């Protein structure tokens, strides 16, 4: 591997060359990070603020740093190996470990897709539209667009929609929160030793750093044909992406903290979460929230089944991609179908608590995340695979602390729910 | 049937039936021209977890879960052999990607099959089926075997490329295919595999292959290859394909590539054609054709064709011009063959007339297509305003234009 090469041009155009170079690689980090604020994300962040005020902001700060670092590792592995995470795991850990990793990913992703459909259901229920209508319809649209239409265009459309998050930032200023208190909380660790707190905290971690996000970012840089010379630019993008997304998360939390937490309102359905937007949107708050939740859910519902199928097929050597026909790409299309249908059916179970589903699915993601991260760590530190691009000590320390932190929180959660010390 | 999944981790017993280790890896010799590469030996992990190599001669029997040695362990080991032709199945083959030539698909090595061929243990085939995956997972059931069909690739049909992480169809086999088929294959691969394959080909073949690749993929490949390598390939391409390719690329890149092209008459021709609009006869034409003077005899003309033949992809006609380059007529190969050797070209050439039209360099693509269809022309001479011959449009150029993705 050669080291990164920067194009040398005339001094005048040098700046623009650099800008163009940067723009040409943009996408993976921003999209992956943005898609983090999906149905599970919005509801978890809302719940974090509504139920615990500023108390968990310090977790958000730490998790943002971890997100930047884990995503950067994904990018690096992708650039060096030119394969998705599923493929690299298969080549270096064999079939058994691959099966284990894939089952882990499948469970986590199914959970997240269930959250997306729950998000669709919630956003329509605000207007009194039954989930028995909205969810099957959304599932049909997702399948139809993926099978017949253009995945990339759709993805872009919903990405534009998700600019909706800016309203949270504006809202965050309108509610006139206690900014100094919020900033202090960012660096002041506070823990409640209760099951709800630990459960929400794991969901907060699990919705920000996700197993699917690790697979997605790596496949994305491979698919985009990026090379190691793009590494520096891509690194900047990933780090920027992580912080931009979490700035949104930060404002969701302080918005709900200033509106719901203050009055002790617990979030039980999407209408409650929408209250947070009232300072900005007044009577339109519910409509605005519903629209945002819907587009975020749909973005996730489009990306996740495909990301799942890509990883699975790459790992097991099945044909994949939308240019394969049904006969050759059977496994690919069936995976997509199953990961649309099963979650949709789960959401349709009568009296399924939608908000709880959205948050609980993020707990599953959080609990399973260490497994995927350990694979990533073993790969990224393997000289045989990464050559000179193995981790620096600082990356290792932060990543292992993240892994240990989540495992620790999970163990505490189990202990707390068994012995019930709330 | 003996599979790698059976041998791996199988216990190894010495001649006294004592377990001395477990199988870690199998090495094969991939150097021979034999259809099936012979197994050189196994690498085992002994009781102290040290790796030891046991040459195949010292192995008494191969069982599905047990391997027996002919002697004691310390009498059976040798240095682990190294070399370009020695392939570790565990490190270099198992679980890697293969591009399957027949189906043009990307699959993975799920398992490997061995068998005895003329007394020696050889690697026979690669299992790419889901049965292989199940076998690796230790699952064996009749029910699952009913669902999943066996699917093997013969080792001889698969080549190890640059001994890197994955297997791919090797250049040796692949050149037997038509460039258009290789192009299809490359279109199915990702950019990296595609450009690796392209680079492994002989430059002349690679140039032909590159010509056949879909425009958008071609663009990506060229980007990936870089200006220098592309220029080398482009030096081997015909002038009109070269022009197509250059027109495909953004200005900065194409200038960079042109600057790296070997300096010869070709580049002058390229620059000349690029002055014409893509949608006109001038933009479509090639400047590679054979000219002759009308005073030549048939014998001389044939000698001339023989002399320059290697420079051309195909020759259907030779074009007759005067000393100023003015177009006089055309002679088909057929005319040349049936004519007497001593006849002069003037006598057998067809002069331009209504049935043998020529075309002006600025005429549109539509006009050109209609003209060629109407008169069933395989090619048509392109003239400038002074009726000088400046190029030829062949039916290939038209087809390429109509169906760019084929």
Coordinates of N, CA and C in Angstrom, one line a residue, chain B residues 167-284:
Chain B
X167 N -9.5 -15.5 -4.8 CA -9.3 -16.3 -6.1 C -10.1 -15.6 -7.2
X168 N -9.6 -15.6 -8.3 CA -10.4 -15.1 -9.4 C -10.0 -15.9 -10.7
X169 N -10.8 -15.7 -11.7 CA -10.5 -16.4 -12.9 C -9.2 -15.8 -13.5
X170 N -8.4 -16.7 -13.8 CA -7.0 -16.3 -14.2 C -7.0 -15.8 -15.6
X171 N -5.9 -15.1 -15.9 CA -5.8 -14.5 -17.2 C -5.6 -15.5 -18.3
X172 N -4.9 -16.6 -17.9 CA -4.6 -17.6 -18.9 C -5.8 -18.2 -19.6
X173 N -6.8 -18.6 -18.7 CA -8.0 -19.2 -19.2 C -8.9 -18.1 -20.0
X174 N -8.8 -16.9 -19.4 CA -9.7 -15.9 -19.8 C -9.4 -15.4 -21.3
X175 N -8.2 -15.4 -21.7 CA -7.9 -14.9 -23.0 C -8.5 -15.7 -24.1
X176 N -8.9 -17.0 -23.7 CA -9.5 -17.8 -24.8 C -10.9 -17.2 -25.1
X177 N -11.4 -16.5 -24.2 CA -12.7 -15.9 -24.4 C -12.6 -14.7 -25.4
X178 N -13.7 -14.4 -26.0 CA -13.8 -13.2 -26.8 C -13.6 -11.9 -25.9
X179 N -12.9 -10.9 -26.4 CA -12.8 -9.7 -25.6 C -14.2 -9.2 -25.1
X180 N -15.2 -9.3 -25.9 CA -16.5 -8.9 -25.5 C -17.0 -9.6 -24.2
X181 N -16.7 -11.0 -24.2 CA -17.1 -11.8 -23.0 C -16.3 -11.4 -21.8
X182 N -15.0 -11.2 -22.0 CA -14.2 -10.7 -20.9 C -14.7 -9.4 -20.4
X183 N -15.1 -8.5 -21.3 CA -15.7 -7.3 -20.9 C -16.9 -7.5 -20.1
X184 N -17.8 -8.4 -20.5 CA -19.0 -8.7 -19.7 C -18.6 -9.1 -18.3
X185 N -17.6 -10.0 -18.2 CA -17.1 -10.5 -16.9 C -16.6 -9.3 -16.1
X186 N -15.9 -8.4 -16.6 CA -15.3 -7.3 -15.9 C -16.5 -6.4 -15.4
X187 N -17.5 -6.3 -16.2 CA -18.6 -5.4 -15.9 C -19.3 -6.0 -14.6
X188 N -19.2 -7.3 -14.4 CA -19.9 -7.9 -13.2 C -19.0 -7.8 -12.0
X189 N -17.8 -7.5 -12.1 CA -16.9 -7.4 -10.9 C -16.9 -6.0 -10.4
X190 N -16.3 -5.9 -9.2 CA -16.2 -4.5 -8.7 C -15.0 -3.9 -9.3
X191 N -14.9 -2.6 -9.2 CA -13.9 -1.8 -9.9 C -12.5 -2.4 -9.7
X192 N -12.2 -2.8 -8.4 CA -10.8 -3.3 -8.1 C -10.5 -4.6 -8.8
X193 N -11.5 -5.5 -8.7 CA -11.3 -6.8 -9.3 C -11.2 -6.6 -10.8
X194 N -12.0 -5.8 -11.3 CA -12.0 -5.5 -12.8 C -10.7 -5.0 -13.2
X195 N -10.2 -4.0 -12.5 CA -8.9 -3.4 -13.0 C -7.7 -4.4 -12.8
X196 N -7.8 -5.2 -11.7 CA -6.8 -6.2 -11.5 C -6.8 -7.2 -12.7
X197 N -8.0 -7.6 -13.1 CA -8.0 -8.6 -14.2 C -7.5 -7.9 -15.5
X198 N -8.0 -6.7 -15.7 CA -7.6 -6.0 -16.9 C -6.1 -5.9 -17.0
X199 N -5.5 -5.6 -15.8 CA -4.0 -5.4 -15.8 C -3.3 -6.7 -16.0
X200 N -3.9 -7.8 -15.7 CA -3.2 -9.1 -15.8 C -3.2 -9.6 -17.2
X201 N -4.0 -8.9 -18.1 CA -4.1 -9.3 -19.5 C -3.0 -8.7 -20.3
X202 N -2.7 -9.4 -21.4 CA -1.8 -8.8 -22.3 C -2.3 -7.5 -22.8
X203 N -1.5 -6.4 -22.9 CA -2.0 -5.1 -23.2 C -2.8 -5.0 -24.5
X204 N -2.5 -5.8 -25.5 CA -3.3 -5.8 -26.7 C -4.7 -6.3 -26.5
X205 N -4.8 -7.4 -25.7 CA -6.1 -8.0 -25.4 C -6.8 -7.0 -24.5
X206 N -6.1 -6.5 -23.5 CA -6.7 -5.6 -22.6 C -7.3 -4.4 -23.3
X207 N -6.6 -3.9 -24.3 CA -7.1 -2.8 -25.0 C -8.4 -3.1 -25.7
X208 N -8.4 -4.3 -26.3 CA -9.7 -4.8 -27.0 C -10.8 -4.9 -26.0
X209 N -10.5 -5.5 -24.8 CA -11.5 -5.6 -23.8 C -12.0 -4.3 -23.4
X210 N -11.1 -3.4 -23.1 CA -11.6 -2.0 -22.7 C -12.5 -1.4 -23.7
X211 N -12.2 -1.6 -24.9 CA -13.1 -1.0 -26.0 C -14.5 -1.5 -25.8
X212 N -14.7 -2.8 -25.3 CA -16.0 -3.4 -25.3 C -16.8 -3.1 -24.1
X213 N -16.2 -2.5 -23.1 CA -16.8 -2.3 -21.8 C -17.8 -1.1 -21.9
X214 N -18.9 -1.3 -21.1 CA -19.9 -0.2 -21.1 C -19.3 1.1 -20.7
X215 N -19.8 2.2 -21.4 CA -19.2 3.5 -21.1 C -19.0 3.9 -19.7
X216 N -20.1 3.7 -18.9 CA -20.0 4.2 -17.5 C -19.0 3.4 -16.7
X217 N -18.9 2.1 -16.9 CA -18.0 1.3 -16.2 C -16.6 1.6 -16.7
X218 N -16.5 1.8 -18.0 CA -15.2 2.1 -18.6 C -14.6 3.4 -17.9
X219 N -15.5 4.3 -17.7 CA -15.0 5.6 -17.1 C -14.4 5.3 -15.7
X220 N -15.2 4.4 -14.9 CA -14.7 4.1 -13.6 C -13.3 3.4 -13.7
X221 N -13.2 2.4 -14.6 CA -12.0 1.6 -14.7 C -10.8 2.5 -15.0
X222 N -11.1 3.4 -16.0 CA -10.0 4.3 -16.4 C -9.5 5.1 -15.2
X223 N -10.5 5.6 -14.4 CA -10.1 6.4 -13.3 C -9.3 5.6 -12.3
X224 N -9.7 4.3 -12.2 CA -9.0 3.4 -11.2 C -7.6 3.0 -11.7
X225 N -7.5 2.9 -13.0 CA -6.2 2.5 -13.6 C -5.2 3.6 -13.5
X226 N -5.7 4.8 -13.5 CA -4.8 6.0 -13.6 C -4.3 6.3 -15.0
X227 N -3.9 7.6 -15.1 CA -3.6 8.1 -16.5 C -2.5 7.2 -17.2
X228 N -1.5 6.9 -16.4 CA -0.3 6.2 -17.0 C -0.7 4.9 -17.6
X229 N -1.3 4.0 -16.8 CA -1.7 2.7 -17.3 C -2.7 2.8 -18.4
X230 N -3.7 3.7 -18.3 CA -4.7 3.9 -19.3 C -4.0 4.2 -20.6
X231 N -3.0 5.1 -20.5 CA -2.4 5.6 -21.8 C -1.7 4.4 -22.4
X232 N -1.1 3.5 -21.7 CA -0.4 2.3 -22.2 C -1.4 1.5 -23.0
X233 N -2.6 1.3 -22.4 CA -3.7 0.5 -23.0 C -4.2 1.2 -24.2
X234 N -4.3 2.5 -24.1 CA -4.9 3.3 -25.2 C -4.0 3.4 -26.4
X235 N -2.7 3.2 -26.1 CA -1.8 3.2 -27.2 C -2.1 2.0 -28.2
X236 N -2.7 1.0 -27.6 CA -3.0 -0.2 -28.4 C -4.4 -0.2 -29.0
X237 N -5.1 0.8 -28.7 CA -6.5 0.9 -29.2 C -6.6 1.5 -30.6
X238 N -7.6 1.2 -31.3 CA -7.8 1.8 -32.6 C -8.2 3.2 -32.4
X239 N -7.9 4.0 -33.5 CA -8.1 5.4 -33.3 C -9.5 5.8 -33.0
X240 N -10.5 5.2 -33.6 CA -11.9 5.7 -33.4 C -12.3 5.3 -32.0
X241 N -11.9 4.1 -31.5 CA -12.3 3.7 -30.1 C -11.6 4.7 -29.1
X242 N -10.4 5.0 -29.5 CA -9.6 5.9 -28.6 C -10.3 7.3 -28.5
X243 N -10.9 7.7 -29.6 CA -11.6 9.0 -29.6 C -12.8 8.9 -28.7
X244 N -13.6 7.7 -28.9 CA -14.8 7.5 -28.1 C -14.4 7.6 -26.6
X245 N -13.4 6.9 -26.2 CA -13.0 6.8 -24.8 C -12.6 8.2 -24.3
X246 N -11.8 9.0 -25.1 CA -11.4 10.3 -24.6 C -12.6 11.2 -24.5
X247 N -13.5 11.1 -25.4 CA -14.7 11.9 -25.3 C -15.6 11.6 -24.1
X248 N -15.4 10.4 -23.6 CA -16.2 9.9 -22.4 C -15.7 10.6 -21.2
X249 N -14.4 10.9 -21.1 CA -13.8 11.4 -19.9 C -13.9 12.9 -19.7
X250 N -14.0 13.3 -18.5 CA -14.0 14.8 -18.2 C -12.7 15.4 -18.8
X251 N -12.8 16.7 -19.1 CA -11.7 17.4 -19.8 C -10.3 17.2 -19.2
X252 N -10.3 17.5 -17.9 CA -9.0 17.5 -17.2 C -8.3 16.1 -17.3
X253 N -9.1 15.0 -17.1 CA -8.6 13.7 -17.1 C -8.1 13.3 -18.5
X254 N -8.9 13.7 -19.5 CA -8.6 13.3 -20.9 C -7.3 14.0 -21.3
X255 N -7.1 15.3 -20.9 CA -5.9 16.0 -21.3 C -4.7 15.3 -20.7
X256 N -4.9 14.9 -19.4 CA -3.8 14.2 -18.7 C -3.4 12.9 -19.4
X257 N -4.4 12.2 -19.8 CA -4.2 10.9 -20.5 C -3.5 11.1 -21.9
X258 N -4.1 12.1 -22.6 CA -3.5 12.4 -23.9 C -2.0 12.8 -23.8
X259 N -1.7 13.6 -22.7 CA -0.3 14.0 -22.6 C 0.6 12.8 -22.3
X260 N 0.0 11.7 -21.8 CA 0.8 10.5 -21.5 C 0.9 9.5 -22.7
X261 N 0.0 9.7 -23.7 CA 0.0 8.8 -24.8 C 1.3 8.8 -25.5
X262 N 1.8 7.6 -26.0 CA 3.0 7.6 -26.7 C 2.9 8.5 -28.0
X263 N 3.9 9.3 -28.2 CA 3.9 10.2 -29.3 C 4.0 9.5 -30.6
X264 N 3.0 9.5 -31.4 CA 3.1 8.9 -32.7 C 2.0 9.5 -33.6
X265 N 1.9 9.0 -34.8 CA 0.9 9.6 -35.7 C -0.5 9.4 -35.2
X266 N -0.7 8.3 -34.3 CA -2.0 8.1 -33.8 C -2.6 9.3 -33.1
X267 N -1.7 9.8 -32.3 CA -2.2 10.9 -31.4 C -2.6 12.1 -32.3
X268 N -1.9 12.3 -33.4 CA -2.3 13.4 -34.3 C -3.7 13.1 -34.9
X269 N -3.9 11.8 -35.2 CA -5.2 11.4 -35.8 C -6.3 11.6 -34.8
X270 N -6.0 11.3 -33.5 CA -7.0 11.5 -32.5 C -7.4 12.9 -32.3
X271 N -6.4 13.8 -32.3 CA -6.6 15.2 -32.2 C -7.5 15.7 -33.3
X272 N -7.2 15.1 -34.5 CA -7.9 15.6 -35.7 C -9.4 15.2 -35.6
X273 N -9.6 14.0 -35.2 CA -11.0 13.5 -35.1 C -11.8 14.3 -34.1
X274 N -11.1 14.6 -33.0 CA -11.8 15.2 -31.9 C -12.2 16.6 -32.2
X275 N -11.7 17.2 -33.4 CA -12.2 18.5 -33.8 C -13.6 18.4 -34.3
X276 N -14.0 17.2 -34.8 CA -15.4 17.0 -35.4 C -16.4 16.7 -34.3
X277 N -17.6 17.2 -34.6 CA -18.7 16.9 -33.7 C -19.0 15.4 -33.6
X278 N -19.2 14.9 -32.4 CA -19.5 13.5 -32.2 C -20.6 13.0 -33.0
X279 N -21.6 13.8 -33.4 CA -22.8 13.4 -34.1 C -22.7 13.4 -35.6
X280 N -21.5 13.7 -36.1 CA -21.3 13.8 -37.5 C -20.5 12.6 -38.0
X281 N -20.4 12.5 -39.3 CA -19.6 11.4 -39.9 C -18.1 11.6 -39.4
X282 N -17.7 12.8 -39.3 CA -16.3 13.1 -38.9 C -16.1 12.6 -37.5
X283 N -17.1 12.7 -36.6 CA -16.9 12.2 -35.2 C -16.9 10.7 -35.1
X284 N -17.6 10.1 -36.0 CA -17.7 8.6 -36.0 C -16.6 7.8 -36.7

